[in-house]
């Protein structure tokens, strides 16, 4: 009985004490320490927020770059769809890790002296400028813009390349879809502008999707005459150096070195009229080739040679220098309805000291099973070294003039690239 009375007394005392306690005494709020690695107290995050230092905004990447402060504008992981004006500055180390696509209404500015290292990723790594988007890449001779491979052992085809798509006329339809990244190109705006490229060098481009689909160093899809292209260089590409798919854009001072396929290639009605100073070279010892490497490969439309607009560019000042011991298919191949006017041209096949020179199946060939060149084609050129100026296939009666003394492209204008152009003697 004594034990029972004691137990009841304890229970009554406990009940009295409970009744006297407040809710605050039972629900103690932990004090924020701001340094214990735990979200507690009034903290809104771990050791931040509330009575602690405000938490940083940890925005998540979504693949879209819509401001200069967007987390997707990551120098170490540069890729995504650009929907606002952004700038890549020369003081930042930029690594291109995927596709960087500038969407309509946005401008990509690349400051002079900027270097972009493209992570080897083949066809998944490239820079593309869509219709109604702009690129403003204005380097200088002292501070060129360079886009190159990030690989330790660099090689052609490490990444895609630089692509511009405009709204100028093409002859494969009012518009078409680019063979490599699906961009729409073409239209009716001959003076359309895709922006500016000045003193821009790209290297180790040309990733291949398939036998007929490949990136080039720089590709112009339906790019208009309002676009300014001056002083560009493409070195060590796996496919063509520079290619035009229709459009009216002109290029001043273009250098292509060691393109595995064609150095300069056009099709679908390219009609740029102000092209000057084109220099293409295949160096001694560079023996990587496709099935039919050429200095110039020119088409208009293989399905309809008379399709409008006809490819009909003008080029003043052209040098094609072949030093490798492999055989070029043609130094100049114009076919499938294309016309062209080339003045002050030089085609040189030279040997390294103590070596035999390379060769070309044809010096100039204006014939093809899918249609010859247009009869309006006019070429004025000098043959140097082992180049055979009499080896001309011209069934259409175009004007081909082989003369002595042409100077060709002015090599001194490419000093900004850092590449030493071989002397032609």
PDB file of N, CA and C in Angstrom, residues 171-222:
ATOM      1  N   UNK A 171      19.743  28.152-105.109  1.00  0.00           N
ATOM      2  CA  UNK A 171      19.018  27.589-106.256  1.00  0.00           C
ATOM      3  C   UNK A 171      18.492  26.181-106.015  1.00  0.00           C
ATOM      4  N   UNK A 172      18.515  25.738-104.775  1.00  0.00           N
ATOM      5  CA  UNK A 172      17.989  24.415-104.451  1.00  0.00           C
ATOM      6  C   UNK A 172      16.592  24.499-103.839  1.00  0.00           C
ATOM      7  N   UNK A 173      15.961  25.655-103.977  1.00  0.00           N
ATOM      8  CA  UNK A 173      14.654  25.921-103.406  1.00  0.00           C
ATOM      9  C   UNK A 173      14.669  27.297-102.780  1.00  0.00           C
ATOM     10  N   UNK A 174      13.509  27.771-102.362  1.00  0.00           N
ATOM     11  CA  UNK A 174      13.496  29.074-101.695  1.00  0.00           C
ATOM     12  C   UNK A 174      14.319  29.017-100.416  1.00  0.00           C
ATOM     13  N   UNK A 175      14.134  27.930 -99.673  1.00  0.00           N
ATOM     14  CA  UNK A 175      14.962  27.666 -98.502  1.00  0.00           C
ATOM     15  C   UNK A 175      15.378  26.198 -98.533  1.00  0.00           C
ATOM     16  N   UNK A 176      16.340  25.863 -97.719  1.00  0.00           N
ATOM     17  CA  UNK A 176      16.812  24.479 -97.620  1.00  0.00           C
ATOM     18  C   UNK A 176      17.297  24.238 -96.202  1.00  0.00           C
ATOM     19  N   UNK A 177      17.639  22.994 -95.920  1.00  0.00           N
ATOM     20  CA  UNK A 177      18.136  22.622 -94.599  1.00  0.00           C
ATOM     21  C   UNK A 177      19.594  22.215 -94.706  1.00  0.00           C
ATOM     22  N   UNK A 178      20.434  22.800 -93.872  1.00  0.00           N
ATOM     23  CA  UNK A 178      21.866  22.504 -93.899  1.00  0.00           C
ATOM     24  C   UNK A 178      22.116  21.025 -93.658  1.00  0.00           C
ATOM     25  N   UNK A 179      23.106  20.487 -94.371  1.00  0.00           N
ATOM     26  CA  UNK A 179      23.353  19.052 -94.328  1.00  0.00           C
ATOM     27  C   UNK A 179      23.918  18.569 -93.005  1.00  0.00           C
ATOM     28  N   UNK A 180      24.476  19.459 -92.199  1.00  0.00           N
ATOM     29  CA  UNK A 180      25.144  18.983 -90.988  1.00  0.00           C
ATOM     30  C   UNK A 180      24.380  19.240 -89.690  1.00  0.00           C
ATOM     31  N   UNK A 181      23.772  20.392 -89.512  1.00  0.00           N
ATOM     32  CA  UNK A 181      23.134  20.675 -88.221  1.00  0.00           C
ATOM     33  C   UNK A 181      21.659  21.048 -88.362  1.00  0.00           C
ATOM     34  N   UNK A 182      21.109  20.914 -89.559  1.00  0.00           N
ATOM     35  CA  UNK A 182      19.691  21.130 -89.748  1.00  0.00           C
ATOM     36  C   UNK A 182      19.238  22.569 -89.741  1.00  0.00           C
ATOM     37  N   UNK A 183      20.149  23.523 -89.896  1.00  0.00           N
ATOM     38  CA  UNK A 183      19.758  24.929 -89.938  1.00  0.00           C
ATOM     39  C   UNK A 183      19.025  25.239 -91.237  1.00  0.00           C
ATOM     40  N   UNK A 184      17.995  26.068 -91.141  1.00  0.00           N
ATOM     41  CA  UNK A 184      17.327  26.569 -92.341  1.00  0.00           C
ATOM     42  C   UNK A 184      18.162  27.690 -92.942  1.00  0.00           C
ATOM     43  N   UNK A 185      18.287  27.688 -94.269  1.00  0.00           N
ATOM     44  CA  UNK A 185      19.027  28.759 -94.935  1.00  0.00           C
ATOM     45  C   UNK A 185      18.384  29.065 -96.273  1.00  0.00           C
ATOM     46  N   UNK A 186      18.752  30.236 -96.813  1.00  0.00           N
ATOM     47  CA  UNK A 186      18.207  30.668 -98.090  1.00  0.00           C
ATOM     48  C   UNK A 186      17.019  31.593 -97.913  1.00  0.00           C
ATOM     49  N   UNK A 187      16.660  32.265 -98.998  1.00  0.00           N
ATOM     50  CA  UNK A 187      15.549  33.198 -98.971  1.00  0.00           C
ATOM     51  C   UNK A 187      15.622  34.150-100.143  1.00  0.00           C
ATOM     52  N   UNK A 188      15.153  35.354 -99.946  1.00  0.00           N
ATOM     53  CA  UNK A 188      15.085  36.336-101.028  1.00  0.00           C
ATOM     54  C   UNK A 188      15.820  37.630-100.702  1.00  0.00           C
ATOM     55  N   UNK A 189      16.557  37.665 -99.607  1.00  0.00           N
ATOM     56  CA  UNK A 189      17.223  38.894 -99.172  1.00  0.00           C
ATOM     57  C   UNK A 189      18.701  38.853 -99.542  1.00  0.00           C
ATOM     58  N   UNK A 190      19.009  39.333-100.749  1.00  0.00           N
ATOM     59  CA  UNK A 190      20.389  39.267-101.242  1.00  0.00           C
ATOM     60  C   UNK A 190      21.360  40.032-100.358  1.00  0.00           C
ATOM     61  N   UNK A 191      20.892  41.104 -99.720  1.00  0.00           N
ATOM     62  CA  UNK A 191      21.776  41.928 -98.887  1.00  0.00           C
ATOM     63  C   UNK A 191      21.672  41.578 -97.404  1.00  0.00           C
ATOM     64  N   UNK A 192      21.172  40.421 -97.102  1.00  0.00           N
ATOM     65  CA  UNK A 192      21.043  39.973 -95.713  1.00  0.00           C
ATOM     66  C   UNK A 192      22.403  39.981 -95.014  1.00  0.00           C
ATOM     67  N   UNK A 193      22.386  40.234 -93.714  1.00  0.00           N
ATOM     68  CA  UNK A 193      23.630  40.244 -92.938  1.00  0.00           C
ATOM     69  C   UNK A 193      23.592  39.196 -91.832  1.00  0.00           C
ATOM     70  N   UNK A 194      24.673  38.428 -91.747  1.00  0.00           N
ATOM     71  CA  UNK A 194      24.868  37.494 -90.635  1.00  0.00           C
ATOM     72  C   UNK A 194      25.918  38.017 -89.665  1.00  0.00           C
ATOM     73  N   UNK A 195      26.412  39.251 -89.919  1.00  0.00           N
ATOM     74  CA  UNK A 195      27.372  39.854 -89.007  1.00  0.00           C
ATOM     75  C   UNK A 195      28.726  40.088 -89.633  1.00  0.00           C
ATOM     76  N   UNK A 196      29.775  39.897 -88.855  1.00  0.00           N
ATOM     77  CA  UNK A 196      31.136  40.236 -89.277  1.00  0.00           C
ATOM     78  C   UNK A 196      32.133  39.195 -88.787  1.00  0.00           C
ATOM     79  N   UNK A 197      33.031  38.782 -89.684  1.00  0.00           N
ATOM     80  CA  UNK A 197      34.207  37.996 -89.320  1.00  0.00           C
ATOM     81  C   UNK A 197      35.425  38.742 -89.836  1.00  0.00           C
ATOM     82  N   UNK A 198      36.310  39.128 -88.944  1.00  0.00           N
ATOM     83  CA  UNK A 198      37.566  39.767 -89.330  1.00  0.00           C
ATOM     84  C   UNK A 198      38.700  39.172 -88.498  1.00  0.00           C
ATOM     85  N   UNK A 199      39.754  38.789 -89.180  1.00  0.00           N
ATOM     86  CA  UNK A 199      40.925  38.214 -88.512  1.00  0.00           C
ATOM     87  C   UNK A 199      40.504  37.061 -87.593  1.00  0.00           C
ATOM     88  N   UNK A 200      39.908  36.061 -88.217  1.00  0.00           N
ATOM     89  CA  UNK A 200      39.437  34.869 -87.509  1.00  0.00           C
ATOM     90  C   UNK A 200      40.137  33.644 -88.088  1.00  0.00           C
ATOM     91  N   UNK A 201      40.748  32.856 -87.219  1.00  0.00           N
ATOM     92  CA  UNK A 201      41.441  31.630 -87.637  1.00  0.00           C
ATOM     93  C   UNK A 201      40.799  30.434 -86.958  1.00  0.00           C
ATOM     94  N   UNK A 202      40.436  29.413 -87.751  1.00  0.00           N
ATOM     95  CA  UNK A 202      39.897  28.172 -87.192  1.00  0.00           C
ATOM     96  C   UNK A 202      40.811  27.017 -87.594  1.00  0.00           C
ATOM     97  N   UNK A 203      40.954  26.057 -86.691  1.00  0.00           N
ATOM     98  CA  UNK A 203      41.899  24.961 -86.907  1.00  0.00           C
ATOM     99  C   UNK A 203      41.298  23.616 -86.492  1.00  0.00           C
ATOM    100  N   UNK A 204      41.712  22.546 -87.172  1.00  0.00           N
ATOM    101  CA  UNK A 204      41.403  21.152 -86.824  1.00  0.00           C
ATOM    102  C   UNK A 204      39.903  20.869 -86.856  1.00  0.00           C
ATOM    103  N   UNK A 205      39.248  21.403 -87.857  1.00  0.00           N
ATOM    104  CA  UNK A 205      37.807  21.246 -88.032  1.00  0.00           C
ATOM    105  C   UNK A 205      37.509  20.052 -88.948  1.00  0.00           C
ATOM    106  N   UNK A 206      36.231  19.915 -89.318  1.00  0.00           N
ATOM    107  CA  UNK A 206      35.853  18.977 -90.365  1.00  0.00           C
ATOM    108  C   UNK A 206      35.344  17.638 -89.908  1.00  0.00           C
ATOM    109  N   UNK A 207      34.750  17.549 -88.726  1.00  0.00           N
ATOM    110  CA  UNK A 207      34.199  16.270 -88.273  1.00  0.00           C
ATOM    111  C   UNK A 207      33.181  15.753 -89.282  1.00  0.00           C
ATOM    112  N   UNK A 208      33.179  14.446 -89.503  1.00  0.00           N
ATOM    113  CA  UNK A 208      32.326  13.838 -90.522  1.00  0.00           C
ATOM    114  C   UNK A 208      31.151  13.099 -89.891  1.00  0.00           C
ATOM    115  N   UNK A 209      29.967  13.336 -90.455  1.00  0.00           N
ATOM    116  CA  UNK A 209      28.768  12.610 -90.050  1.00  0.00           C
ATOM    117  C   UNK A 209      28.638  11.341 -90.883  1.00  0.00           C
ATOM    118  N   UNK A 210      28.933  11.459 -92.155  1.00  0.00           N
ATOM    119  CA  UNK A 210      28.848  10.324 -93.069  1.00  0.00           C
ATOM    120  C   UNK A 210      29.615  10.644 -94.326  1.00  0.00           C
ATOM    121  N   UNK A 211      29.490   9.774 -95.323  1.00  0.00           N
ATOM    122  CA  UNK A 211      30.252   9.943 -96.548  1.00  0.00           C
ATOM    123  C   UNK A 211      29.967  11.240 -97.278  1.00  0.00           C
ATOM    124  N   UNK A 212      28.725  11.723 -97.227  1.00  0.00           N
ATOM    125  CA  UNK A 212      28.353  12.942 -97.935  1.00  0.00           C
ATOM    126  C   UNK A 212      28.003  14.075 -96.987  1.00  0.00           C
ATOM    127  N   UNK A 213      28.178  13.887 -95.706  1.00  0.00           N
ATOM    128  CA  UNK A 213      27.843  14.910 -94.725  1.00  0.00           C
ATOM    129  C   UNK A 213      29.034  15.142 -93.816  1.00  0.00           C
ATOM    130  N   UNK A 214      29.559  16.350 -93.886  1.00  0.00           N
ATOM    131  CA  UNK A 214      30.724  16.664 -93.091  1.00  0.00           C
ATOM    132  C   UNK A 214      30.784  18.167 -92.836  1.00  0.00           C
ATOM    133  N   UNK A 215      31.400  18.516 -91.750  1.00  0.00           N
ATOM    134  CA  UNK A 215      31.655  19.919 -91.465  1.00  0.00           C
ATOM    135  C   UNK A 215      32.851  20.391 -92.290  1.00  0.00           C
ATOM    136  N   UNK A 216      32.860  21.663 -92.588  1.00  0.00           N
ATOM    137  CA  UNK A 216      34.016  22.310 -93.190  1.00  0.00           C
ATOM    138  C   UNK A 216      34.641  23.231 -92.141  1.00  0.00           C
ATOM    139  N   UNK A 217      35.730  23.888 -92.527  1.00  0.00           N
ATOM    140  CA  UNK A 217      36.311  24.841 -91.596  1.00  0.00           C
ATOM    141  C   UNK A 217      35.339  25.971 -91.305  1.00  0.00           C
ATOM    142  N   UNK A 218      34.968  26.706 -92.346  1.00  0.00           N
ATOM    143  CA  UNK A 218      33.944  27.747 -92.262  1.00  0.00           C
ATOM    144  C   UNK A 218      32.965  27.499 -93.396  1.00  0.00           C
ATOM    145  N   UNK A 219      31.670  27.491 -93.078  1.00  0.00           N
ATOM    146  CA  UNK A 219      30.641  27.235 -94.080  1.00  0.00           C
ATOM    147  C   UNK A 219      29.658  28.389 -94.107  1.00  0.00           C
ATOM    148  N   UNK A 220      29.372  28.865 -95.318  1.00  0.00           N
ATOM    149  CA  UNK A 220      28.413  29.955 -95.521  1.00  0.00           C
ATOM    150  C   UNK A 220      27.181  29.392 -96.228  1.00  0.00           C
ATOM    151  N   UNK A 221      26.077  29.298 -95.504  1.00  0.00           N
ATOM    152  CA  UNK A 221      24.821  28.796 -96.061  1.00  0.00           C
ATOM    153  C   UNK A 221      23.896  29.973 -96.378  1.00  0.00           C
ATOM    154  N   UNK A 222      23.733  30.289 -97.649  1.00  0.00           N
ATOM    155  CA  UNK A 222      22.812  31.351 -98.025  1.00  0.00           C
ATOM    156  C   UNK A 222      23.122  32.677 -97.364  1.00  0.00           C
TER     157      UNK A 222
END
